[in-house]
Amino acid sequence: MPRLLHPSAAYVADTLIARGHHGVIVSRPVAHDATEVAAALGVDAGSVVAARVFLLDDEPVLLLVSGARVVDVAATGERLEGTLVPASDDVTAEVTGQPVDAVAPLGHPTNLPTYLDEALAGYAELWASAGHPETVFRTTFPELLRVTAGLAVDMGAAASAQ
């Protein structure tokens, strides 16, 4: 018998379809970081999209970052013309409606201003969480820009310690 999608992942799939994406959600083993996700999928960690909530001058924003990099908070804050700080787990859960360790780029109760790390453009295909720790979906940089109504930003990201 086929497994049903978790309601969070089903909502992400519905949102993807409504925005013109194929909406296919893939199940995978639970992973704790981009390196583990990449290993489970057999892809480069850089092609895994890490969705992180930050506060830009106290307003929540979503940063979509290559799994092989970390955000240079000071430089990215300057580029976004404000002060950028990581959001707490409570704020992340509240504004996304998704588990903190599985935030999807979309499918949140409100549309968060979304910024994509320009480093993601270097990968032919990207993999992002589908709103549940055991799910992902495949996309491309241009498609992710479109479905999130996001803006590409040089996040001045340094190599990740993952």
Coordinates of C-alpha atoms in Angstrom, one line a residue:
M1 CA 0.0 0.0 0.0
P2 CA 1.5 3.4 -0.9
R3 CA 2.3 5.8 1.9
L4 CA 0.3 9.0 2.1
L5 CA 2.3 12.2 2.3
H6 CA 2.5 14.0 5.6
P7 CA 0.0 17.0 5.6
S8 CA 2.9 19.5 5.5
A9 CA 4.4 17.8 2.4
A10 CA 1.0 17.5 0.8
Y11 CA 0.5 21.3 1.2
V12 CA 3.9 22.0 -0.3
A13 CA 3.0 19.7 -3.3
D14 CA -0.3 21.6 -3.7
T15 CA 1.5 24.9 -3.5
L16 CA 4.0 23.8 -6.1
I17 CA 1.3 22.6 -8.5
A18 CA -0.6 25.8 -8.1
R19 CA 2.5 27.7 -9.1
G20 CA 3.2 25.6 -12.2
H21 CA 5.7 23.1 -10.9
H22 CA 5.1 19.3 -11.4
G23 CA 4.7 18.9 -7.6
V24 CA 6.4 15.5 -7.3
I25 CA 7.5 14.9 -3.8
V26 CA 10.2 12.3 -3.1
S27 CA 10.5 10.3 0.1
R28 CA 14.0 9.9 1.6
P29 CA 15.5 8.8 4.8
V30 CA 15.6 11.3 7.6
A31 CA 18.8 13.3 7.4
H32 CA 20.2 15.9 9.8
D33 CA 22.2 18.2 7.4
A34 CA 22.7 18.9 3.7
T35 CA 25.6 16.4 3.5
E36 CA 23.4 13.6 4.7
V37 CA 20.6 14.6 2.4
A38 CA 23.0 14.7 -0.5
A39 CA 24.4 11.3 0.3
A40 CA 20.9 9.8 0.5
L41 CA 20.0 11.3 -2.9
G42 CA 23.4 10.7 -4.5
V43 CA 24.0 14.4 -5.4
D44 CA 26.4 17.1 -4.5
A45 CA 25.7 18.9 -1.2
G46 CA 25.8 22.2 -3.0
S47 CA 22.6 21.2 -4.9
V48 CA 20.7 20.8 -1.6
V49 CA 18.7 23.9 -0.8
A50 CA 18.8 24.9 2.9
A51 CA 15.8 27.1 3.8
R52 CA 16.6 29.3 6.8
V53 CA 14.5 31.9 8.4
F54 CA 16.3 35.1 9.5
L55 CA 15.1 38.4 10.9
L56 CA 15.9 41.4 8.7
D57 CA 15.3 44.5 11.0
D58 CA 13.0 42.3 13.1
E59 CA 10.9 41.1 10.1
P60 CA 11.1 37.4 9.1
V61 CA 12.6 36.6 5.7
L62 CA 13.6 33.3 4.1
L63 CA 17.1 32.7 2.8
L64 CA 17.6 29.7 0.5
V65 CA 21.2 28.7 0.6
S66 CA 23.4 26.1 -1.0
G67 CA 23.9 23.2 1.4
A68 CA 27.7 23.5 0.8
R69 CA 27.7 27.0 2.2
V70 CA 26.8 29.2 5.1
V71 CA 25.4 32.7 5.1
D72 CA 27.8 35.6 5.7
V73 CA 25.2 37.3 7.9
A74 CA 26.9 40.7 8.0
A75 CA 27.5 41.0 4.2
T76 CA 24.1 39.6 3.3
G77 CA 22.4 42.0 5.8
E78 CA 24.3 44.9 4.1
R79 CA 23.1 43.7 0.7
L80 CA 19.6 43.5 1.9
E81 CA 20.0 47.0 3.5
G82 CA 19.3 46.0 7.1
T83 CA 20.5 44.0 10.1
L84 CA 20.2 40.3 9.6
V85 CA 20.1 37.8 12.5
P86 CA 19.0 34.1 12.6
A87 CA 15.4 33.6 13.8
S88 CA 14.8 31.4 16.8
D89 CA 13.3 28.0 16.3
D90 CA 10.0 29.2 17.7
V91 CA 9.8 32.1 15.2
T92 CA 10.8 29.7 12.4
A93 CA 8.0 27.2 13.3
E94 CA 5.5 30.0 13.7
V95 CA 6.1 31.8 10.4
T96 CA 6.6 28.6 8.3
G97 CA 4.1 26.2 9.9
Q98 CA 6.7 23.5 9.2
P99 CA 9.2 21.5 11.3
V100 CA 12.4 23.6 11.9
D101 CA 14.6 20.9 10.4
A102 CA 12.5 20.6 7.2
V103 CA 11.5 24.0 6.1
A104 CA 10.4 24.1 2.5
P105 CA 11.0 27.1 0.2
L106 CA 7.3 27.7 0.0
G107 CA 3.9 26.5 1.5
H108 CA 4.0 28.8 4.5
P109 CA 0.9 30.5 6.1
T110 CA 2.2 33.8 4.9
N111 CA 4.4 34.7 1.9
L112 CA 7.8 35.4 3.4
P113 CA 10.2 37.6 1.4
T114 CA 12.5 35.1 -0.1
Y115 CA 16.1 35.4 -1.2
L116 CA 18.1 32.8 -3.1
D117 CA 21.8 32.4 -2.8
E118 CA 23.3 33.0 -6.3
A119 CA 25.6 30.0 -5.7
L120 CA 22.6 27.8 -6.3
A121 CA 22.6 28.9 -9.9
G122 CA 25.7 26.8 -10.5
Y123 CA 23.7 23.5 -10.2
A124 CA 21.6 22.0 -13.0
E125 CA 19.1 20.6 -10.5
L126 CA 18.3 21.5 -6.9
W127 CA 16.7 19.5 -4.1
A128 CA 14.7 21.2 -1.4
S129 CA 12.8 20.0 1.6
A130 CA 9.0 19.5 1.0
G131 CA 8.0 20.6 4.6
H132 CA 8.6 17.2 6.3
P133 CA 12.0 15.6 7.4
E134 CA 11.4 12.6 5.1
T135 CA 10.5 14.5 1.9
V136 CA 12.2 16.6 -0.8
F137 CA 11.4 17.9 -4.3
R138 CA 13.5 18.5 -7.3
T139 CA 13.7 21.9 -9.1
T140 CA 16.0 24.2 -10.9
F141 CA 17.3 27.7 -9.9
P142 CA 15.1 29.6 -12.4
E143 CA 12.1 27.5 -11.4
L144 CA 12.8 28.1 -7.7
L145 CA 13.1 31.8 -8.3
R146 CA 9.7 31.8 -10.1
V147 CA 7.7 29.6 -7.6
T148 CA 9.0 31.5 -4.6
A149 CA 8.8 34.9 -6.2
G150 CA 12.3 35.2 -4.8
L151 CA 15.3 37.4 -5.6
A152 CA 18.8 36.2 -6.3
V153 CA 21.4 37.7 -3.9
D154 CA 25.1 37.2 -3.4
M155 CA 25.0 36.0 0.2
G156 CA 28.8 36.2 0.5
A157 CA 28.6 32.7 1.8
A158 CA 31.7 30.9 3.0
A159 CA 32.4 27.2 2.8
S160 CA 30.2 25.2 5.2
A161 CA 31.7 23.2 8.1
Q162 CA 29.1 20.4 7.4

